[in-house]
Amino acid sequence: MADPFEVRMRFTSQLQHLNASTTSALKAAHYALKYADFADDLHSCIMEQLERNNMNNRANIMYFLPSLCDTAKEKGDVGYVRMVERDILRIVDAVAPDDGSGAANVKVVRKVLGQLQQKAFLQPQTVLELEECIVGRDSANGMVSSPAAHTTLAGNGQRENAGDLTQSVTRSTPHSTTRDPFYNPGIRLDKRQIEQRIEEDRERHKRAREGIWAIAQESTSLREDVEYERLGDELSDGDEDDFQLAREDTEERERGLEFESA
């Protein structure tokens, strides 16, 4: 039987080294499912790394969650899915805190929440409520500009109902219960982290563009080319030059079919 401490340390290391590639996310997801007997412990590793790591690591772990849920669903083990659903508010607060320190991660949170909803891992109502929670967090002054932080000023400049306001914006999570809602520390970003984030975002955008025009192809045979048939349906009226190109393409295609059947 595997040593629980070793399993935990190896998984923690994988979480710390997540990047924009799908390979690292799938590797960590398969590892988590391989040791599903330690699911509670490994999920606690995810939460600890979300709360301890820098902005980039938190974003990478957030992007990792859909891969984990997808892998768990494929394996028929929904334990991780249930735990992610249970702690999603705590996860969002860790990735994009309401003190403005995770402003750059708000878009990440919105994107991943959309993916989890699209794949039915989260209910639409849950995602809607979480969207309302992160309103205003994409700026350093998010706590003041968000709807929950609006308050009426008295004539002498003092806040009215300050206690009620503090209670309304303080959430029942380990971070927010001890945070002063009006405290907004200066955000200092390391140059290396900024460069790393730029490269990782560029890589994610590149992979997104690679699949934007992808069309599902059920067969590898040249006789069933879904993209070719769709292109024909979308073509407008052509002239003689278009027909000539089409004839040339057809001839080339027929030669390919002859080579395939040879």
XYZ file of C-alpha atoms in Angstrom:
262
model
C 0.000 0.000 0.000
C 1.256 3.473 -0.872
C 2.520 5.688 1.902
C -0.034 8.505 2.495
C 2.685 11.045 3.262
C 4.579 10.246 0.057
C 1.389 10.409 -2.029
C 0.573 13.775 -0.536
C 4.071 15.188 -1.123
C 4.195 13.998 -4.737
C 0.778 15.478 -5.499
C 1.741 18.753 -3.815
C 4.840 18.921 -6.002
C 2.732 18.377 -9.125
C 0.365 21.165 -8.102
C 3.279 23.526 -7.528
C 4.658 22.800 -11.005
C 1.420 23.131 -12.963
C 1.699 25.323 -16.055
C -0.300 26.273 -19.137
C 0.180 22.901 -20.847
C -2.580 20.318 -20.744
C 0.027 17.637 -20.080
C 0.828 18.853 -16.573
C -2.862 19.151 -15.677
C -3.713 15.681 -17.006
C -0.711 14.170 -15.239
C -1.824 15.613 -11.900
C -5.447 14.587 -12.543
C -4.518 10.991 -13.343
C -2.308 10.865 -10.268
C -5.197 12.075 -8.096
C -7.487 9.398 -9.535
C -4.810 6.721 -9.198
C -4.791 7.361 -5.465
C -8.515 8.024 -5.110
C -8.419 6.233 -1.741
C -6.675 9.372 -0.446
C -9.132 11.745 -2.144
C -9.908 13.760 0.983
C -6.231 14.239 1.733
C -5.352 15.153 -1.855
C -8.244 17.611 -2.036
C -6.887 19.264 1.101
C -3.572 19.609 -0.772
C -5.384 21.528 -3.499
C -6.941 23.879 -0.965
C -3.641 24.431 0.848
C -1.789 25.255 -2.360
C -4.554 27.641 -3.436
C -4.211 29.526 -0.173
C -0.414 29.534 0.040
C 0.927 30.006 -3.488
C 1.390 33.109 -5.599
C -1.078 34.500 -8.107
C 0.197 32.446 -11.056
C 0.144 29.136 -9.195
C -3.386 29.791 -7.995
C -4.494 30.485 -11.572
C -2.864 27.278 -12.816
C -4.559 25.243 -10.106
C -7.887 26.849 -10.974
C -7.405 25.849 -14.619
C -6.548 22.355 -13.375
C -9.946 21.791 -11.745
C -11.920 21.100 -14.978
C -9.298 18.511 -15.989
C -9.622 16.870 -12.584
C -13.417 16.772 -12.827
C -13.314 15.454 -16.405
C -10.895 12.678 -15.460
C -12.941 11.767 -12.395
C -16.094 11.549 -14.507
C -14.361 9.325 -17.064
C -13.170 7.018 -14.279
C -16.654 6.895 -12.748
C -15.423 8.433 -9.489
C -17.261 11.660 -8.688
C -15.685 12.148 -5.273
C -13.440 14.980 -6.434
C -16.329 16.584 -8.305
C -18.424 16.649 -5.139
C -15.574 18.151 -3.118
C -14.923 20.861 -5.718
C -18.634 21.674 -5.750
C -18.707 21.773 -1.949
C -15.709 24.103 -1.586
C -16.165 26.214 -4.711
C -16.779 29.439 -2.744
C -13.624 28.897 -0.728
C -11.732 28.147 -3.966
C -12.963 31.350 -5.606
C -12.039 33.395 -2.534
C -8.543 31.881 -2.564
C -7.887 32.436 -6.283
C -9.362 35.953 -6.441
C -9.516 37.379 -2.891
C -11.778 40.314 -2.205
C -8.850 42.469 -1.021
C -7.770 43.074 -4.613
C -4.585 40.988 -4.435
C -5.973 38.529 -6.998
C -7.445 41.053 -9.423
C -5.598 39.485 -12.355
C -7.237 36.127 -11.597
C -10.844 37.284 -11.803
C -11.025 36.495 -15.525
C -9.527 33.091 -14.800
C -12.226 32.415 -12.221
C -15.003 33.460 -14.585
C -13.636 31.304 -17.402
C -13.246 28.200 -15.252
C -16.664 28.659 -13.656
C -18.120 28.809 -17.161
C -16.344 25.580 -18.092
C -17.564 23.815 -14.959
C -21.125 24.959 -15.635
C -20.948 23.931 -19.304
C -19.815 20.450 -18.273
C -22.586 20.253 -15.626
C -20.156 20.097 -12.699
C -21.744 23.245 -11.253
C -25.355 24.386 -11.307
C -26.138 27.613 -13.234
C -27.570 29.185 -10.071
C -24.351 28.452 -8.196
C -22.260 30.048 -10.924
C -24.552 33.084 -10.990
C -24.172 33.575 -7.241
C -20.392 33.235 -7.497
C -20.332 35.778 -10.327
C -22.106 38.210 -8.035
C -19.542 37.535 -5.302
C -16.565 38.503 -7.472
C -18.060 41.694 -8.885
C -15.490 44.448 -8.404
C -12.627 42.129 -7.514
C -10.835 42.800 -10.799
C -9.460 46.056 -9.409
C -7.442 46.936 -6.333
C -10.402 48.929 -5.033
C -12.841 46.096 -5.613
C -14.066 46.038 -2.039
C -15.133 49.649 -2.214
C -16.596 49.553 -5.714
C -18.531 46.302 -5.389
C -22.275 46.477 -4.669
C -21.834 44.816 -1.299
C -19.535 47.599 -0.155
C -21.869 50.508 -0.880
C -22.947 52.433 2.197
C -24.612 55.723 3.070
C -22.418 58.516 4.394
C -23.685 60.633 7.228
C -23.566 64.406 7.125
C -20.457 64.493 9.294
C -18.615 62.077 7.008
C -18.993 59.014 9.256
C -20.262 55.672 7.888
C -23.680 54.584 9.003
C -24.346 50.958 9.881
C -20.653 50.071 9.643
C -21.262 46.925 11.640
C -23.959 45.749 9.243
C -21.684 46.446 6.290
C -18.831 44.462 7.787
C -21.180 41.570 8.406
C -22.577 41.683 4.854
C -19.221 41.582 3.066
C -17.497 39.105 5.394
C -17.880 35.581 4.057
C -17.773 32.339 5.997
C -14.392 31.221 4.714
C -11.067 30.898 6.550
C -9.696 33.960 4.734
C -12.566 36.381 4.809
C -13.642 35.886 8.409
C -10.443 37.511 9.637
C -10.038 40.147 6.947
C -10.871 43.785 7.461
C -13.176 44.554 4.506
C -11.820 48.097 4.248
C -8.167 47.054 4.299
C -6.565 47.179 0.884
C -2.816 46.482 0.947
C -0.498 47.582 -1.830
C -0.055 44.921 -4.470
C 3.554 44.268 -5.449
C 4.179 41.856 -8.298
C 7.486 40.190 -8.996
C 8.840 40.836 -12.507
C 9.538 37.137 -13.038
C 5.950 36.263 -12.096
C 4.613 38.855 -14.543
C 6.727 37.461 -17.379
C 5.691 33.910 -16.475
C 2.015 34.885 -16.493
C 2.358 36.552 -19.903
C 3.942 33.426 -21.372
C 1.327 31.113 -19.849
C -1.551 33.286 -21.057
C -0.004 33.344 -24.533
C 0.222 29.548 -24.517
C -3.411 29.157 -23.428
C -4.604 31.575 -26.102
C -2.568 29.689 -28.691
C -4.170 26.370 -27.754
C -7.605 27.983 -27.766
C -7.069 29.264 -31.309
C -5.844 25.870 -32.463
C -9.188 24.290 -31.704
C -11.530 27.136 -32.543
C -12.272 25.836 -36.077
C -11.983 22.155 -35.227
C -14.779 19.945 -36.571
C -15.449 16.507 -35.139
C -14.287 13.797 -37.556
C -15.620 10.357 -36.687
C -13.792 8.497 -39.450
C -10.187 8.689 -40.658
C -11.178 7.733 -44.203
C -10.802 10.375 -46.901
C -14.246 9.398 -48.189
C -15.804 10.965 -45.102
C -14.345 14.442 -44.811
C -16.722 16.445 -42.594
C -14.766 19.674 -42.956
C -14.765 19.370 -46.768
C -18.527 18.786 -46.862
C -19.206 21.692 -44.517
C -17.042 23.971 -46.637
C -19.103 23.023 -49.695
C -22.342 23.877 -47.907
C -21.055 27.320 -46.887
C -19.678 28.354 -50.292
C -21.408 31.173 -52.131
C -22.115 31.221 -55.859
C -18.844 30.769 -57.748
C -17.445 31.738 -61.122
C -15.426 29.773 -63.697
C -12.209 30.130 -61.716
C -13.867 28.613 -58.656
C -15.116 25.673 -60.678
C -11.642 25.126 -62.120
C -10.144 25.055 -58.617
C -12.878 22.665 -57.519
C -12.104 20.324 -60.414
C -8.415 20.358 -59.524
C -9.209 19.645 -55.876
C -11.482 16.791 -56.920
C -8.795 15.250 -59.085
C -6.259 15.512 -56.282
C -8.754 13.977 -53.886
C -9.428 11.074 -56.266
C -5.707 10.386 -56.522
C -5.563 10.314 -52.726
C -8.442 7.824 -52.611
C -6.707 5.597 -55.144
C -3.543 5.663 -53.049
C -5.559 4.858 -49.904
C -7.281 1.866 -51.502
C -4.082 0.519 -53.074
